[in-house]
Amino acid sequence: MNPWLVGIGLLQAVLLLLLAPLFSGFARVMRAKMHSRKGPPLLQNYRDIAKLMTRQEVVSEQAGWIFRLTPYLSLACMFLAAMIIPVLAADAPIEAAGDLILIVYLFALPRFFFAVAGLESGSTFAGIGARRELLVSALVEPILLLVIFVMALLAGTTDLWRISMKVAMGVFPYSLAYLLGMVAFAFAAYVEMGKLPFDLGEAEQELQEGPLAEYSGRSLAILKWSIYLKQLVLVALFMALFVPFGAMTSLSLVGFVLALVIFLVKAVLWYFIAGVLENAMARTRFMNAPALVWAALGVALLSFVFYLANV
Amino acid sequence: MTSIQFLSLAVGLFGVGALAALLFGASGKASRFVSAFFGLLASVSGVIAVVMPMPEGVPSVRLFAVAPFGEFGLQMDSLSMLLVAIISLLGIATSLYAFTEAPARVSVSFFTDLFLGAMLVVVTVTNAFFFIVFWELMTLASYFLVVWEFDKKESARTGFIYFLVAHVGAAFIMVAFFLFFGRAGSFDFAAIRSTAFSPAVKNIVFVLAFLGFGAKAGMAPLHFWTPDTYAAAPNHVSALMSSVMKKTAVYGLLRVCVDLVGAPVLWWGFTVLAFGALSAVVGAFYALAEKDIKRLLALSSVENVGIILMGVGLGMAGVTLRQPELAVLGFLAALYHMLNHAFFKGLLFLGAGSVIEQTGTRDLNQMGGLGRRMPWTALTFLIGALAVTAIPPLNGFVSEWFTYQALLHASGMNLFALRVFVPLFAVLLALAGALAVMVYVKAYGGAFAGPARSKAAAQAVDGSAPVLVSLGYLVLGTILFGVGAPRVAPLIGYWAADFAGQPSMMVDTAWAVSVSNTMISPPLVAILLLGLLVVPVLVVAAYGGWRASRRSNVEPWSCGYGYAAPMSVRASNFDQPVKVSFRPLYWIRTVVDKPCRAIAGAYTATVSAIQRAEPVVENTVTRPTLKLVETAGQWIQTLQMGDIRLYCLYIIITLAILLIVLFGGSGL
């Protein structure tokens, strides 16, 4: 382990943590503008969090320790993901935890707790939200894994940082398989971020924010923050896998600043495109979601076929 | 003492335990105690046999010879070693559990030890004839355990189906062994191993062994008997059947199709891999639709057997293609998952058993809220659930990671069929993994979360001390085999390489497991995950959030109406979206179920012999045997003076004879 890289990993995780509410704020502002509303200020999320932190927490009497632990575990898990994904340097922050399959399965940990917490609260809305959340991930996981397999086969490893290095240094076949894989993965990341028409986290009217329903006070603040961070981490994961250009391939201060700026630009671009898509889309019935996912799986399969055909 | 002597001692102790259970048959509780006690001793002895330093070569012992069938002997090569480890390690857990929680019936006590002992012999015996004998003994013992509540009609039916499937499977295996005998002229494994078989014989043997062992392992689509059977058996026996007996079937498949017939043919590996992938997905989907916790766990075992078979298939393909890395990686994944699955599934079955004891139901909808009533059971069940859903850094993740790596390795192979299909199998594995999360959120959520949904559930308490100790012990294994992977994986990798006859290629690093181009460090992930919990704590502190108060006596919000427990999401409606989204899959089951039942019905109607066979077997074999065992205790007791010290004396004498027989001859 290179201590500099570990340091960068820690630093980038802190940066992502601090910036995550800003990016979600940006998405909120954008939505408001597209709705021709005035919308909240850009920094509203930070204010919400600060306010929630000092509010009294009200917990359902059904809830046990899993309910209480979930927000903290969720944030810790996302922080870990932010540390081990190569964001600023294409090289591995922590070599022994840079495996893509590990990263994908790491996301299952907060999901498991989140869903159990939803059930534990005893609330109808939280329970239904939990099961929907899990169904969507069950639909998306095969897409993620197929694309990961294609990328791993193209690069000859499942190490995210090795793939990232190869893509960044130009020693990677930028084929049709790669491009279609990118599309499918972007779709999967978009769904995992909880956007329309799969939006579960923000279905204010029907589902009372899904599994968030029973959370309040500092728990809600931490949980919301972890969701913001998850969204940014997914963007970082996408960038690291497909467009790591701009990330440092060798360590230097100038490179660091440059990598940070380039990453932020890429992230803003992602949030912008995702925002446009989200607001251009109608909310469909939840049960129609699988049809869309099958289409994305089709794209992933196409990517795999092109990989086989060596195109 | 050598390791093989400890192994023989373990087998003998199981026998003594079974006999002692009969001796103390006057009281169900006493027989349960001695059976559990000797089971524990025997299991410890089995563990010692594995961890002892090994001499050069394969430790073996020849006990006696029967004229036409050959020698009865035991040996421990690397594959047997792993199986002995699994049986003994799980034997410790179930014996502990059995002290207080097993049904206090002589028959259960008797057959449990017999079952365990027979399995130990099955995985170490060196002769095909005796393999079949002990395989049958194992099957029969488990059959009598399944029908332990023989006065219930349901249990008798279930037992009959199990009996039928197990024996059709055993017949297949027998035919395979006769084919061996026809060519090799001997039942001894060594003789079979050194005989070259024609491709036709090899292929037939593979098909027979695959079907026979596959049915016993509960591989889809031959898994249909498992949910009912596991649900009917006493809880600690369900744990054994799922964690251990399944593995003996995988052992049989490996022993016959890789070790005995020589190099496997390519389509074998491919078939095993494909059926493995099918089992993984089918098991996960059908597990999700269950509301009976034991049936759910049984179907989840179908999923896990699928994952194991995927590794086996890849390993076989590696052997055929002369790709040592693929062979070792595939078998490593399979063997590792066998060990891991034994631990977490044993944990889940015993945890579920404890819950069932407390609530008196297997229906998840009738449980709920047990997290507060049974905190230790809930915690251990949660860890088991996290492990089975392959969440890092627990053991399920590590072996599944190896499976993925083996799949990736096979996908990169220069063979079109592998390149096309293996990544798709990986996708199925991913789907099964995601569904498994749902299955276990449902299982944990249904049983432990939310409000209590029955009176019994509202009054449940944690099980007795031995139960908690056995759960804790299994949790320890589940964590250690995950976090300690850098220590465990090289050992299993070495065993896998030895079994596959390939050079070992595991890199022995202190803190990470690595495969050609990748490495992960489960201990590091564990440390980071726990350590990083400090981040949210600091964040809250930075905002002064810890000063805010907390109130936890409110009802969940329900749109302003009064809250009632039925409003919460129950287990049986948790899986609704999946049932709707994947309607065709469940439709297939319904559709297939009908003709299956029709065929079964026609079968029973036309072949009246079979129709008669059921009650005949019921009335002339099953009931009398069980009754015999039940009364044998009292019967033996009437021969004695009724003094407990005398019984102890008998047991000590038996033990002494056993030791003399075992070790006297070997000049110890």
mmCIF file with all atom_site columns, C-alpha atoms in Angstrom, chain A residues 1 17 46 49-50 53-63 65-66 68-69 72-73 75-77 79-80 83 94-99 101-102 105-106 108-109 112-113 115-116 119-125 127-128 130-131 134-135 137-139 141-142 145-146 149 152-153 156-159 162 208 214 218 222 225 286-287 290 294 301 304 307-308, chain B residues 372 379 382 385-386 389-392 397 400-401 404-405 407-408 411-412 419-420 423-424 426-427 429-431 433-435 437-438 440-441 444-445 449-451 511-512 517-521 524-525 528-529 532-533 535-537 539-540 543-546 548-559 563 567-569 573-574 576-578 580-582:
data_model
loop_
_atom_site.group_PDB
_atom_site.id
_atom_site.type_symbol
_atom_site.label_atom_id
_atom_site.label_alt_id
_atom_site.label_comp_id
_atom_site.label_asym_id
_atom_site.label_entity_id
_atom_site.label_seq_id
_atom_site.pdbx_PDB_ins_code
_atom_site.Cartn_x
_atom_site.Cartn_y
_atom_site.Cartn_z
_atom_site.occupancy
_atom_site.B_iso_or_equiv
_atom_site.pdbx_formal_charge
_atom_site.auth_seq_id
_atom_site.auth_comp_id
_atom_site.auth_asym_id
_atom_site.auth_atom_id
_atom_site.pdbx_PDB_model_num
ATOM 1   C CA . MET A 1 1   ? 0.000   0.000   0.000   1.00 0.00 ? 1   MET A CA 1
ATOM 2   C CA . LEU A 1 17  ? -18.869 13.489  1.651   1.00 0.00 ? 17  LEU A CA 1
ATOM 3   C CA . TYR A 1 46  ? -26.861 21.593  4.167   1.00 0.00 ? 46  TYR A CA 1
ATOM 4   C CA . ILE A 1 49  ? -29.158 18.543  7.606   1.00 0.00 ? 49  ILE A CA 1
ATOM 5   C CA . ALA A 1 50  ? -28.027 21.090  10.186  1.00 0.00 ? 50  ALA A CA 1
ATOM 6   C CA . MET A 1 53  ? -29.313 17.185  13.513  1.00 0.00 ? 53  MET A CA 1
ATOM 7   C CA . THR A 1 54  ? -30.492 19.194  16.479  1.00 0.00 ? 54  THR A CA 1
ATOM 8   C CA . ARG A 1 55  ? -34.129 18.130  16.342  1.00 0.00 ? 55  ARG A CA 1
ATOM 9   C CA . GLN A 1 56  ? -35.615 15.632  18.729  1.00 0.00 ? 56  GLN A CA 1
ATOM 10  C CA . GLU A 1 57  ? -35.586 12.131  17.280  1.00 0.00 ? 57  GLU A CA 1
ATOM 11  C CA . VAL A 1 58  ? -38.863 10.224  17.358  1.00 0.00 ? 58  VAL A CA 1
ATOM 12  C CA . VAL A 1 59  ? -38.535 6.480   16.948  1.00 0.00 ? 59  VAL A CA 1
ATOM 13  C CA . SER A 1 60  ? -41.322 3.978   16.546  1.00 0.00 ? 60  SER A CA 1
ATOM 14  C CA . GLU A 1 61  ? -41.622 1.682   19.546  1.00 0.00 ? 61  GLU A CA 1
ATOM 15  C CA . GLN A 1 62  ? -41.360 -1.317  17.270  1.00 0.00 ? 62  GLN A CA 1
ATOM 16  C CA . ALA A 1 63  ? -37.911 -0.329  16.110  1.00 0.00 ? 63  ALA A CA 1
ATOM 17  C CA . TRP A 1 65  ? -31.151 -1.630  17.166  1.00 0.00 ? 65  TRP A CA 1
ATOM 18  C CA . ILE A 1 66  ? -31.006 -2.329  13.438  1.00 0.00 ? 66  ILE A CA 1
ATOM 19  C CA . ARG A 1 68  ? -30.987 2.823   14.889  1.00 0.00 ? 68  ARG A CA 1
ATOM 20  C CA . LEU A 1 69  ? -27.737 1.489   13.471  1.00 0.00 ? 69  LEU A CA 1
ATOM 21  C CA . TYR A 1 72  ? -24.592 5.160   10.656  1.00 0.00 ? 72  TYR A CA 1
ATOM 22  C CA . LEU A 1 73  ? -23.724 1.908   8.924   1.00 0.00 ? 73  LEU A CA 1
ATOM 23  C CA . LEU A 1 75  ? -22.864 6.355   5.804   1.00 0.00 ? 75  LEU A CA 1
ATOM 24  C CA . ALA A 1 76  ? -19.800 4.387   6.909   1.00 0.00 ? 76  ALA A CA 1
ATOM 25  C CA . CYS A 1 77  ? -20.302 1.973   4.049   1.00 0.00 ? 77  CYS A CA 1
ATOM 26  C CA . PHE A 1 79  ? -17.617 6.482   2.929   1.00 0.00 ? 79  PHE A CA 1
ATOM 27  C CA . LEU A 1 80  ? -15.661 3.252   2.486   1.00 0.00 ? 80  LEU A CA 1
ATOM 28  C CA . MET A 1 83  ? -12.361 5.702   -0.310  1.00 0.00 ? 83  MET A CA 1
ATOM 29  C CA . ILE A 1 94  ? -6.298  0.751   -1.266  1.00 0.00 ? 94  ILE A CA 1
ATOM 30  C CA . GLU A 1 95  ? -5.067  -2.054  -3.447  1.00 0.00 ? 95  GLU A CA 1
ATOM 31  C CA . ALA A 1 96  ? -6.505  -4.898  -1.376  1.00 0.00 ? 96  ALA A CA 1
ATOM 32  C CA . ALA A 1 97  ? -10.036 -3.496  -1.489  1.00 0.00 ? 97  ALA A CA 1
ATOM 33  C CA . GLY A 1 98  ? -10.218 -2.374  -5.075  1.00 0.00 ? 98  GLY A CA 1
ATOM 34  C CA . ASP A 1 99  ? -12.040 -5.311  -6.544  1.00 0.00 ? 99  ASP A CA 1
ATOM 35  C CA . ILE A 1 101 ? -17.146 -7.434  -7.278  1.00 0.00 ? 101 ILE A CA 1
ATOM 36  C CA . LEU A 1 102 ? -16.316 -6.434  -3.732  1.00 0.00 ? 102 LEU A CA 1
ATOM 37  C CA . TYR A 1 105 ? -21.468 -6.456  -3.034  1.00 0.00 ? 105 TYR A CA 1
ATOM 38  C CA . LEU A 1 106 ? -20.508 -3.755  -0.566  1.00 0.00 ? 106 LEU A CA 1
ATOM 39  C CA . ALA A 1 108 ? -25.704 -4.730  -0.648  1.00 0.00 ? 108 ALA A CA 1
ATOM 40  C CA . LEU A 1 109 ? -24.783 -4.197  2.995   1.00 0.00 ? 109 LEU A CA 1
ATOM 41  C CA . PHE A 1 112 ? -29.961 -5.095  3.475   1.00 0.00 ? 112 PHE A CA 1
ATOM 42  C CA . PHE A 1 113 ? -30.002 -3.015  6.640   1.00 0.00 ? 113 PHE A CA 1
ATOM 43  C CA . ALA A 1 115 ? -34.758 -2.798  4.050   1.00 0.00 ? 115 ALA A CA 1
ATOM 44  C CA . VAL A 1 116 ? -34.736 -4.551  7.428   1.00 0.00 ? 116 VAL A CA 1
ATOM 45  C CA . LEU A 1 119 ? -39.642 -3.603  8.192   1.00 0.00 ? 119 LEU A CA 1
ATOM 46  C CA . GLU A 1 120 ? -38.509 -3.102  11.744  1.00 0.00 ? 120 GLU A CA 1
ATOM 47  C CA . SER A 1 121 ? -40.218 0.247   12.059  1.00 0.00 ? 121 SER A CA 1
ATOM 48  C CA . GLY A 1 122 ? -43.536 -1.540  11.546  1.00 0.00 ? 122 GLY A CA 1
ATOM 49  C CA . SER A 1 123 ? -44.713 1.180   9.227   1.00 0.00 ? 123 SER A CA 1
ATOM 50  C CA . THR A 1 124 ? -46.690 0.203   6.148   1.00 0.00 ? 124 THR A CA 1
ATOM 51  C CA . PHE A 1 125 ? -44.996 2.735   3.930   1.00 0.00 ? 125 PHE A CA 1
ATOM 52  C CA . GLY A 1 127 ? -42.247 -1.881  4.485   1.00 0.00 ? 127 GLY A CA 1
ATOM 53  C CA . ILE A 1 128 ? -43.567 -1.357  0.991   1.00 0.00 ? 128 ILE A CA 1
ATOM 54  C CA . ALA A 1 130 ? -38.241 -1.613  1.392   1.00 0.00 ? 130 ALA A CA 1
ATOM 55  C CA . ARG A 1 131 ? -39.553 -4.323  -0.845  1.00 0.00 ? 131 ARG A CA 1
ATOM 56  C CA . LEU A 1 134 ? -34.961 -4.546  -3.167  1.00 0.00 ? 134 LEU A CA 1
ATOM 57  C CA . LEU A 1 135 ? -36.848 -5.496  -6.308  1.00 0.00 ? 135 LEU A CA 1
ATOM 58  C CA . SER A 1 137 ? -31.795 -3.740  -7.108  1.00 0.00 ? 137 SER A CA 1
ATOM 59  C CA . ALA A 1 138 ? -32.546 -7.345  -8.029  1.00 0.00 ? 138 ALA A CA 1
ATOM 60  C CA . LEU A 1 139 ? -33.417 -6.139  -11.498 1.00 0.00 ? 139 LEU A CA 1
ATOM 61  C CA . GLU A 1 141 ? -27.739 -6.231  -10.374 1.00 0.00 ? 141 GLU A CA 1
ATOM 62  C CA . PRO A 1 142 ? -27.565 -8.581  -13.404 1.00 0.00 ? 142 PRO A CA 1
ATOM 63  C CA . LEU A 1 145 ? -22.528 -7.621  -13.307 1.00 0.00 ? 145 LEU A CA 1
ATOM 64  C CA . LEU A 1 146 ? -22.723 -8.375  -17.009 1.00 0.00 ? 146 LEU A CA 1
ATOM 65  C CA . PHE A 1 149 ? -17.741 -8.983  -16.713 1.00 0.00 ? 149 PHE A CA 1
ATOM 66  C CA . ALA A 1 152 ? -13.094 -7.319  -16.752 1.00 0.00 ? 152 ALA A CA 1
ATOM 67  C CA . LEU A 1 153 ? -12.669 -9.591  -19.759 1.00 0.00 ? 153 LEU A CA 1
ATOM 68  C CA . GLY A 1 156 ? -8.128  -9.074  -17.949 1.00 0.00 ? 156 GLY A CA 1
ATOM 69  C CA . THR A 1 157 ? -8.863  -8.305  -14.292 1.00 0.00 ? 157 THR A CA 1
ATOM 70  C CA . THR A 1 158 ? -11.712 -7.458  -11.938 1.00 0.00 ? 158 THR A CA 1
ATOM 71  C CA . ASP A 1 159 ? -9.645  -4.852  -10.140 1.00 0.00 ? 159 ASP A CA 1
ATOM 72  C CA . ARG A 1 162 ? -6.373  -1.840  -13.002 1.00 0.00 ? 162 ARG A CA 1
ATOM 73  C CA . GLN A 1 208 ? -43.862 8.710   2.191   1.00 0.00 ? 208 GLN A CA 1
ATOM 74  C CA . GLU A 1 214 ? -40.089 6.521   10.171  1.00 0.00 ? 214 GLU A CA 1
ATOM 75  C CA . ARG A 1 218 ? -30.180 13.116  13.486  1.00 0.00 ? 218 ARG A CA 1
ATOM 76  C CA . ILE A 1 222 ? -27.315 10.976  8.518   1.00 0.00 ? 222 ILE A CA 1
ATOM 77  C CA . TRP A 1 225 ? -26.545 12.372  3.770   1.00 0.00 ? 225 TRP A CA 1
ATOM 78  C CA . PHE A 1 286 ? -43.884 0.947   -10.330 1.00 0.00 ? 286 PHE A CA 1
ATOM 79  C CA . MET A 1 287 ? -44.866 -2.326  -11.921 1.00 0.00 ? 287 MET A CA 1
ATOM 80  C CA . PRO A 1 290 ? -39.166 -4.037  -15.051 1.00 0.00 ? 290 PRO A CA 1
ATOM 81  C CA . TRP A 1 294 ? -35.242 -5.525  -19.534 1.00 0.00 ? 294 TRP A CA 1
ATOM 82  C CA . LEU A 1 301 ? -26.272 -8.256  -23.611 1.00 0.00 ? 301 LEU A CA 1
ATOM 83  C CA . PHE A 1 304 ? -21.453 -8.704  -24.463 1.00 0.00 ? 304 PHE A CA 1
ATOM 84  C CA . TYR A 1 307 ? -17.307 -8.260  -27.048 1.00 0.00 ? 307 TYR A CA 1
ATOM 85  C CA . LEU A 1 308 ? -17.637 -11.846 -28.317 1.00 0.00 ? 308 LEU A CA 1
ATOM 86  C CA . ARG B 2 372 ? -36.772 -7.653  20.954  1.00 0.00 ? 372 ARG B CA 1
ATOM 87  C CA . LEU B 2 379 ? -28.293 -11.236 16.173  1.00 0.00 ? 379 LEU B CA 1
ATOM 88  C CA . LEU B 2 382 ? -28.826 -11.737 11.152  1.00 0.00 ? 382 LEU B CA 1
ATOM 89  C CA . ALA B 2 385 ? -28.421 -13.987 6.782   1.00 0.00 ? 385 ALA B CA 1
ATOM 90  C CA . LEU B 2 386 ? -25.696 -11.480 5.906   1.00 0.00 ? 386 LEU B CA 1
ATOM 91  C CA . THR B 2 389 ? -26.437 -13.101 0.953   1.00 0.00 ? 389 THR B CA 1
ATOM 92  C CA . ALA B 2 390 ? -22.704 -12.799 0.265   1.00 0.00 ? 390 ALA B CA 1
ATOM 93  C CA . ILE B 2 391 ? -22.197 -9.519  2.023   1.00 0.00 ? 391 ILE B CA 1
ATOM 94  C CA . PRO B 2 392 ? -18.526 -8.735  2.616   1.00 0.00 ? 392 PRO B CA 1
ATOM 95  C CA . PHE B 2 397 ? -18.912 -13.424 0.134   1.00 0.00 ? 397 PHE B CA 1
ATOM 96  C CA . GLU B 2 400 ? -18.815 -16.442 -3.947  1.00 0.00 ? 400 GLU B CA 1
ATOM 97  C CA . TRP B 2 401 ? -15.996 -14.123 -4.913  1.00 0.00 ? 401 TRP B CA 1
ATOM 98  C CA . TYR B 2 404 ? -16.952 -15.231 -9.758  1.00 0.00 ? 404 TYR B CA 1
ATOM 99  C CA . GLN B 2 405 ? -13.213 -15.333 -10.324 1.00 0.00 ? 405 GLN B CA 1
ATOM 100 C CA . LEU B 2 407 ? -16.301 -17.850 -13.883 1.00 0.00 ? 407 LEU B CA 1
ATOM 101 C CA . LEU B 2 408 ? -14.261 -14.957 -15.184 1.00 0.00 ? 408 LEU B CA 1
ATOM 102 C CA . SER B 2 411 ? -14.956 -16.819 -19.754 1.00 0.00 ? 411 SER B CA 1
ATOM 103 C CA . GLY B 2 412 ? -11.491 -15.831 -20.910 1.00 0.00 ? 412 GLY B CA 1
ATOM 104 C CA . ARG B 2 419 ? -16.868 -17.700 -23.738 1.00 0.00 ? 419 ARG B CA 1
ATOM 105 C CA . VAL B 2 420 ? -20.543 -17.420 -24.661 1.00 0.00 ? 420 VAL B CA 1
ATOM 106 C CA . PRO B 2 423 ? -20.663 -14.855 -18.476 1.00 0.00 ? 423 PRO B CA 1
ATOM 107 C CA . LEU B 2 424 ? -24.395 -15.504 -18.744 1.00 0.00 ? 424 LEU B CA 1
ATOM 108 C CA . ALA B 2 426 ? -22.358 -15.232 -13.941 1.00 0.00 ? 426 ALA B CA 1
ATOM 109 C CA . VAL B 2 427 ? -25.342 -12.988 -14.602 1.00 0.00 ? 427 VAL B CA 1
ATOM 110 C CA . LEU B 2 429 ? -25.432 -15.870 -10.152 1.00 0.00 ? 429 LEU B CA 1
ATOM 111 C CA . ALA B 2 430 ? -25.727 -12.109 -9.719  1.00 0.00 ? 430 ALA B CA 1
ATOM 112 C CA . LEU B 2 431 ? -29.501 -12.333 -10.051 1.00 0.00 ? 431 LEU B CA 1
ATOM 113 C CA . GLY B 2 433 ? -27.446 -13.008 -5.179  1.00 0.00 ? 433 GLY B CA 1
ATOM 114 C CA . ALA B 2 434 ? -29.757 -10.015 -5.444  1.00 0.00 ? 434 ALA B CA 1
ATOM 115 C CA . LEU B 2 435 ? -32.801 -12.209 -4.881  1.00 0.00 ? 435 LEU B CA 1
ATOM 116 C CA . VAL B 2 437 ? -30.967 -10.361 -0.279  1.00 0.00 ? 437 VAL B CA 1
ATOM 117 C CA . MET B 2 438 ? -34.722 -10.175 -0.668  1.00 0.00 ? 438 MET B CA 1
ATOM 118 C CA . TYR B 2 440 ? -33.287 -13.000 3.802   1.00 0.00 ? 440 TYR B CA 1
ATOM 119 C CA . VAL B 2 441 ? -34.654 -9.536  4.394   1.00 0.00 ? 441 VAL B CA 1
ATOM 120 C CA . TYR B 2 444 ? -35.296 -11.820 9.092   1.00 0.00 ? 444 TYR B CA 1
ATOM 121 C CA . GLY B 2 445 ? -37.915 -9.122  8.749   1.00 0.00 ? 445 GLY B CA 1
ATOM 122 C CA . ALA B 2 449 ? -38.802 -7.224  12.897  1.00 0.00 ? 449 ALA B CA 1
ATOM 123 C CA . GLY B 2 450 ? -42.046 -5.325  13.198  1.00 0.00 ? 450 GLY B CA 1
ATOM 124 C CA . PRO B 2 451 ? -44.812 -6.019  15.677  1.00 0.00 ? 451 PRO B CA 1
ATOM 125 C CA . TRP B 2 511 ? -3.721  -10.507 4.972   1.00 0.00 ? 511 TRP B CA 1
ATOM 126 C CA . ALA B 2 512 ? -5.264  -10.899 1.533   1.00 0.00 ? 512 ALA B CA 1
ATOM 127 C CA . ASN B 2 517 ? -4.772  -10.478 -11.325 1.00 0.00 ? 517 ASN B CA 1
ATOM 128 C CA . THR B 2 518 ? -6.850  -9.446  -8.372  1.00 0.00 ? 518 THR B CA 1
ATOM 129 C CA . MET B 2 519 ? -6.810  -9.504  -4.635  1.00 0.00 ? 519 MET B CA 1
ATOM 130 C CA . ILE B 2 520 ? -9.113  -8.685  -1.784  1.00 0.00 ? 520 ILE B CA 1
ATOM 131 C CA . SER B 2 521 ? -8.475  -8.472  1.888   1.00 0.00 ? 521 SER B CA 1
ATOM 132 C CA . LEU B 2 524 ? -8.988  -5.050  5.917   1.00 0.00 ? 524 LEU B CA 1
ATOM 133 C CA . VAL B 2 525 ? -12.570 -4.528  4.729   1.00 0.00 ? 525 VAL B CA 1
ATOM 134 C CA . LEU B 2 528 ? -12.375 -0.360  7.626   1.00 0.00 ? 528 LEU B CA 1
ATOM 135 C CA . LEU B 2 529 ? -16.126 -0.950  7.900   1.00 0.00 ? 529 LEU B CA 1
ATOM 136 C CA . LEU B 2 532 ? -15.404 4.090   9.527   1.00 0.00 ? 532 LEU B CA 1
ATOM 137 C CA . LEU B 2 533 ? -18.465 3.995   11.781  1.00 0.00 ? 533 LEU B CA 1
ATOM 138 C CA . VAL B 2 535 ? -17.351 9.039   10.454  1.00 0.00 ? 535 VAL B CA 1
ATOM 139 C CA . PRO B 2 536 ? -21.109 9.403   11.047  1.00 0.00 ? 536 PRO B CA 1
ATOM 140 C CA . VAL B 2 537 ? -20.474 9.683   14.774  1.00 0.00 ? 537 VAL B CA 1
ATOM 141 C CA . VAL B 2 539 ? -20.471 14.150  11.683  1.00 0.00 ? 539 VAL B CA 1
ATOM 142 C CA . VAL B 2 540 ? -23.269 14.152  14.233  1.00 0.00 ? 540 VAL B CA 1
ATOM 143 C CA . TYR B 2 543 ? -23.384 19.455  14.346  1.00 0.00 ? 543 TYR B CA 1
ATOM 144 C CA . GLY B 2 544 ? -23.931 19.031  18.062  1.00 0.00 ? 544 GLY B CA 1
ATOM 145 C CA . GLY B 2 545 ? -26.509 16.379  17.249  1.00 0.00 ? 545 GLY B CA 1
ATOM 146 C CA . TRP B 2 546 ? -25.769 14.188  20.251  1.00 0.00 ? 546 TRP B CA 1
ATOM 147 C CA . ALA B 2 548 ? -30.729 16.338  20.853  1.00 0.00 ? 548 ALA B CA 1
ATOM 148 C CA . SER B 2 549 ? -33.151 14.170  22.738  1.00 0.00 ? 549 SER B CA 1
ATOM 149 C CA . ARG B 2 550 ? -34.850 11.002  21.556  1.00 0.00 ? 550 ARG B CA 1
ATOM 150 C CA . ARG B 2 551 ? -38.317 9.626   22.091  1.00 0.00 ? 551 ARG B CA 1
ATOM 151 C CA . SER B 2 552 ? -39.049 6.020   21.300  1.00 0.00 ? 552 SER B CA 1
ATOM 152 C CA . ASN B 2 553 ? -42.544 5.320   22.564  1.00 0.00 ? 553 ASN B CA 1
ATOM 153 C CA . VAL B 2 554 ? -44.544 6.309   19.523  1.00 0.00 ? 554 VAL B CA 1
ATOM 154 C CA . GLU B 2 555 ? -46.477 4.253   17.043  1.00 0.00 ? 555 GLU B CA 1
ATOM 155 C CA . PRO B 2 556 ? -45.477 4.140   13.386  1.00 0.00 ? 556 PRO B CA 1
ATOM 156 C CA . TRP B 2 557 ? -47.149 6.837   11.356  1.00 0.00 ? 557 TRP B CA 1
ATOM 157 C CA . SER B 2 558 ? -50.281 5.638   9.622   1.00 0.00 ? 558 SER B CA 1
ATOM 158 C CA . CYS B 2 559 ? -51.835 8.667   7.969   1.00 0.00 ? 559 CYS B CA 1
ATOM 159 C CA . TYR B 2 563 ? -51.845 2.078   14.235  1.00 0.00 ? 563 TYR B CA 1
ATOM 160 C CA . MET B 2 567 ? -50.848 -2.704  8.992   1.00 0.00 ? 567 MET B CA 1
ATOM 161 C CA . SER B 2 568 ? -47.196 -3.683  8.887   1.00 0.00 ? 568 SER B CA 1
ATOM 162 C CA . VAL B 2 569 ? -45.831 -5.497  5.870   1.00 0.00 ? 569 VAL B CA 1
ATOM 163 C CA . ASN B 2 573 ? -46.780 -9.871  0.925   1.00 0.00 ? 573 ASN B CA 1
ATOM 164 C CA . PHE B 2 574 ? -43.150 -8.857  0.972   1.00 0.00 ? 574 PHE B CA 1
ATOM 165 C CA . GLN B 2 576 ? -45.398 -9.598  -4.082  1.00 0.00 ? 576 GLN B CA 1
ATOM 166 C CA . PRO B 2 577 ? -43.558 -7.326  -6.557  1.00 0.00 ? 577 PRO B CA 1
ATOM 167 C CA . VAL B 2 578 ? -41.222 -10.158 -7.532  1.00 0.00 ? 578 VAL B CA 1
ATOM 168 C CA . VAL B 2 580 ? -45.691 -10.044 -10.320 1.00 0.00 ? 580 VAL B CA 1
ATOM 169 C CA . SER B 2 581 ? -42.540 -9.050  -12.199 1.00 0.00 ? 581 SER B CA 1
ATOM 170 C CA . PHE B 2 582 ? -41.398 -12.592 -12.758 1.00 0.00 ? 582 PHE B CA 1
#
